[in-house]
CSV table of N, CA and C in Angstrom, one decimal:
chain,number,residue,atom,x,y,z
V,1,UNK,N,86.8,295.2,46.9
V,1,UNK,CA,86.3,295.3,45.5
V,1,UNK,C,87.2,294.7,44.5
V,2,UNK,N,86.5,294.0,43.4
V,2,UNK,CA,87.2,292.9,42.8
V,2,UNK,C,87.7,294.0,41.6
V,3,UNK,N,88.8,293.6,40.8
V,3,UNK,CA,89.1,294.1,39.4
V,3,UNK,C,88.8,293.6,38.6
V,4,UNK,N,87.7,293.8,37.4
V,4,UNK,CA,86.8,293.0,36.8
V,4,UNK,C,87.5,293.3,35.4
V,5,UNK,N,88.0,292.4,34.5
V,5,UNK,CA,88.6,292.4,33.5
V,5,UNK,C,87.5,292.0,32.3
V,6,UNK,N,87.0,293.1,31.2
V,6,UNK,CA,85.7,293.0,30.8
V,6,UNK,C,86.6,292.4,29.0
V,7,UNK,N,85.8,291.3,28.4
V,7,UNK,CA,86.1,290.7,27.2
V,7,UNK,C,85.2,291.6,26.7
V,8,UNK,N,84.2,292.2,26.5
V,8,UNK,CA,83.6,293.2,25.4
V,8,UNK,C,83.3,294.0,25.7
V,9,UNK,N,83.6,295.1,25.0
V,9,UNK,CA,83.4,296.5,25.0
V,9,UNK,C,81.6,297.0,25.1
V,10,UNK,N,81.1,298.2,25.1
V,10,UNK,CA,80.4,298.5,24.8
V,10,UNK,C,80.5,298.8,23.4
V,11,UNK,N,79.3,298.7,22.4
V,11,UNK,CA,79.1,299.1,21.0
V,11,UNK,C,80.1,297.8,20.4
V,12,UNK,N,80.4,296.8,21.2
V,12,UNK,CA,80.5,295.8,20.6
V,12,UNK,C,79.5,294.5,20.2
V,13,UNK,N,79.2,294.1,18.9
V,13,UNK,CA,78.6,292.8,18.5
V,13,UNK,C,78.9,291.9,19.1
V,14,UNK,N,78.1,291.1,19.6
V,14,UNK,CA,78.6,289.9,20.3
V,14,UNK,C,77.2,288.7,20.0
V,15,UNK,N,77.9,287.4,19.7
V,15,UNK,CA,76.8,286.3,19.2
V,15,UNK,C,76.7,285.2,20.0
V,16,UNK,N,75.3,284.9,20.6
V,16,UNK,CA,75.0,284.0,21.9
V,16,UNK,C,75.2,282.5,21.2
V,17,UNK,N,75.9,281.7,22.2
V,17,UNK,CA,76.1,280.3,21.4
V,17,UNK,C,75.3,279.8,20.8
V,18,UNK,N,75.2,279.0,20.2
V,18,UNK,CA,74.5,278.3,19.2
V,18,UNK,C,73.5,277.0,19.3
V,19,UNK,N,74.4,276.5,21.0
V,19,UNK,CA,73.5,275.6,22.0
V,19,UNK,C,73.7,275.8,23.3
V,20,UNK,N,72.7,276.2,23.9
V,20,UNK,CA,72.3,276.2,25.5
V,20,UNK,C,71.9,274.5,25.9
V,21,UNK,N,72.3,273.8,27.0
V,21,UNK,CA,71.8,272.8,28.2
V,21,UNK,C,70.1,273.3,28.4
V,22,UNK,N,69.3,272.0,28.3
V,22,UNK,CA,67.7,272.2,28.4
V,22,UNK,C,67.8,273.4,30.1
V,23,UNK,N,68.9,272.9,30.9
V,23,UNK,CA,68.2,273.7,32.2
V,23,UNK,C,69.1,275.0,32.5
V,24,UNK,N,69.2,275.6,31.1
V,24,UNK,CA,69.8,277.0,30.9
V,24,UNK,C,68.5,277.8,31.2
V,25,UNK,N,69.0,278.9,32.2
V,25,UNK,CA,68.1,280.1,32.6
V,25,UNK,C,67.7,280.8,31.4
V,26,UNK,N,66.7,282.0,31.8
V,26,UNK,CA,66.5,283.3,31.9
V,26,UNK,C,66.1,283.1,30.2
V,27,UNK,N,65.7,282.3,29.4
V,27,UNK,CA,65.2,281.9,28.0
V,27,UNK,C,66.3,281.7,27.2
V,28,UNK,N,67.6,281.7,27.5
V,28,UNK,CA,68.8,281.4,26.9
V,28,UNK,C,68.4,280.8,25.8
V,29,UNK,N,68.0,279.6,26.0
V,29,UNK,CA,67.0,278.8,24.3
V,29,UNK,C,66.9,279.1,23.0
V,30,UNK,N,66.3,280.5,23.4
V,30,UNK,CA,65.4,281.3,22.0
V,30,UNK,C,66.1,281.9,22.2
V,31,UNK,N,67.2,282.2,22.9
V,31,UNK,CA,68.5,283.5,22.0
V,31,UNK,C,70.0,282.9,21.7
V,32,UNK,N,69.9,281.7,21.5
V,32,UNK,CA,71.1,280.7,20.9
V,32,UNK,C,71.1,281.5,19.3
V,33,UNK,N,72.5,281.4,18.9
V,33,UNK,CA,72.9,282.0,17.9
V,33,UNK,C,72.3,283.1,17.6
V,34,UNK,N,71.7,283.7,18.4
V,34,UNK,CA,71.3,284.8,17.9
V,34,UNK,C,72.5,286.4,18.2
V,35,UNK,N,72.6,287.3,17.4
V,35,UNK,CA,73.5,288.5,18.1
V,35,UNK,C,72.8,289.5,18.6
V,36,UNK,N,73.7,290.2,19.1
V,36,UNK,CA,73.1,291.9,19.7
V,36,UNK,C,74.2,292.7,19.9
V,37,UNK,N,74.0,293.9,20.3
V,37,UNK,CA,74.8,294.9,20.5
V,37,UNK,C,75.1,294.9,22.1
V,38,UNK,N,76.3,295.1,23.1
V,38,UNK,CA,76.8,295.5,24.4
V,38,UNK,C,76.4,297.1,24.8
V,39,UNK,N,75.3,297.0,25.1
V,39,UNK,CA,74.7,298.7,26.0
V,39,UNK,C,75.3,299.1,26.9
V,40,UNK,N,76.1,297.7,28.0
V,40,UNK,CA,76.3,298.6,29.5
V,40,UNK,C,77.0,297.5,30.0
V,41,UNK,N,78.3,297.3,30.7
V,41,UNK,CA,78.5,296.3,31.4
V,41,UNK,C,78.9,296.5,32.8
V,42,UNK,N,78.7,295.7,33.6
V,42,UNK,CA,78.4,295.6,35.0
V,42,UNK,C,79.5,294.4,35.8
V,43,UNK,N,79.5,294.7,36.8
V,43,UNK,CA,80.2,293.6,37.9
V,43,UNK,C,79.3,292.8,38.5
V,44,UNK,N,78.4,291.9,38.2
V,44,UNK,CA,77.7,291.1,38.6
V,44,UNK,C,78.4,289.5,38.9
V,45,UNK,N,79.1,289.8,39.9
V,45,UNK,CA,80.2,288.2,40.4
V,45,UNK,C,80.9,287.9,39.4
V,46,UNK,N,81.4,289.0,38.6
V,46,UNK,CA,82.2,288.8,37.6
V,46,UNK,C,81.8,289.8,36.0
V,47,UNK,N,82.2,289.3,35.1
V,47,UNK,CA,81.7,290.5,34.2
V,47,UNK,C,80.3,290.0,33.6
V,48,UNK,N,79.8,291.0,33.1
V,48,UNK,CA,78.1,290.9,32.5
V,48,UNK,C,77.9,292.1,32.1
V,49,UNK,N,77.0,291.4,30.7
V,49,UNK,CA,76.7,292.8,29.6
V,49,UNK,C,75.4,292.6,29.7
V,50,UNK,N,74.7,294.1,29.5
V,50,UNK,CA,73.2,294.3,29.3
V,50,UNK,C,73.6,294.6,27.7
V,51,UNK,N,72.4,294.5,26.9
V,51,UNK,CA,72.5,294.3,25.4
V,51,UNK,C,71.5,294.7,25.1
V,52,UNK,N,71.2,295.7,24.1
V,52,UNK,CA,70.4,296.3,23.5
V,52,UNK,C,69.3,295.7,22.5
V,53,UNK,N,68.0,295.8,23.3
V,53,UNK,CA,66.8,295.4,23.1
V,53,UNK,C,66.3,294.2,24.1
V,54,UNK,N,67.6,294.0,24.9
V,54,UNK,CA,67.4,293.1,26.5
V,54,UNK,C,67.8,293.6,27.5
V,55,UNK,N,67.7,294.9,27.4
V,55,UNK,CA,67.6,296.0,28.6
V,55,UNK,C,67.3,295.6,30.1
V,56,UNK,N,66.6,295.0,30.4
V,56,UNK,CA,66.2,294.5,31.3
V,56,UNK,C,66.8,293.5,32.3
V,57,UNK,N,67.5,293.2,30.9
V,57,UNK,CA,68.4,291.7,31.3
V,57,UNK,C,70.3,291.8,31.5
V,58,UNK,N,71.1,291.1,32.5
V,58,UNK,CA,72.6,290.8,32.2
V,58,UNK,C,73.0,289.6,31.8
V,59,UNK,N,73.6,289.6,30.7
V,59,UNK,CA,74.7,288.5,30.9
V,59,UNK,C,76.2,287.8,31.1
V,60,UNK,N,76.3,287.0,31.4
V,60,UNK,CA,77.8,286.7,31.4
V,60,UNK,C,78.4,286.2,30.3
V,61,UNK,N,79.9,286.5,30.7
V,61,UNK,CA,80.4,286.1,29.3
V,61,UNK,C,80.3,284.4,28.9
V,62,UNK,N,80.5,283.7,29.8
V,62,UNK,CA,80.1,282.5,29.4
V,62,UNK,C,78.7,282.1,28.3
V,63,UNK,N,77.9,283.1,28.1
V,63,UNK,CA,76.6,282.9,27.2
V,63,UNK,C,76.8,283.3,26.1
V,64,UNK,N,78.2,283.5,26.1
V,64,UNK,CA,78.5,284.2,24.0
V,64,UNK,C,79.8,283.3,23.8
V,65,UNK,N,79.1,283.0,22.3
V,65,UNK,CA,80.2,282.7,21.6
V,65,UNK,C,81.9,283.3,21.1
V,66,UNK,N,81.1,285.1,21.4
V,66,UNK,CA,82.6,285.9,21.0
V,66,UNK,C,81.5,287.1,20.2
V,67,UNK,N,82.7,288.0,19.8
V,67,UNK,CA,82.2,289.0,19.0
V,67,UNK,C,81.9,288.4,17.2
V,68,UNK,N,80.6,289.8,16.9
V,68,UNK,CA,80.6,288.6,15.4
V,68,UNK,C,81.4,290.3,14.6
C-alpha cells in the first residue's frame, strides 16, 4: 500500500483549469475554470477528490489549477 500525499484538504475550494486538451475525459471542457468544494478524497493511482455537487465523480490533482 502506497503513501498517498493529498494537496487538498477536504472543505477545501479548489478551481479546475481554465483549459482542458479537446481529448480531455469525463466532460473536463464544461468544468474549465469553474470551482467547487473537496467532499472526499481517495487513492485512486494516486490522489483524487470527489467534489461536491460531482458526487459521482473523482478527480486528480492534475485537473486543478490550485485552491481559490
Amino acid at each position: 500500500m502506497s503513501n498517498i500525499t493529498y494537496k487538498y484538504e477536504v472543505g477545501d475550494k479548489v478551481k479546475f483549469k481554465d483549459k482542458f486538451p479537446s481529448t480531455a475525459s469525463c466532460g473536463l471542457a464544461e468544468l474549465a475554470g469553474t470551482t467547487a468544494k473537496v467532499v472526499a478524497r481517495t487513492d485512486y493511482n494516486g490522489a483524487a477528490y470527489r467534489l461536491e455537487g460531482l458526487e459521482n465523480r473523482y478527480f486528480k490533482e492534475r485537473c486543478f489549477a490550485g485552491r481559490v
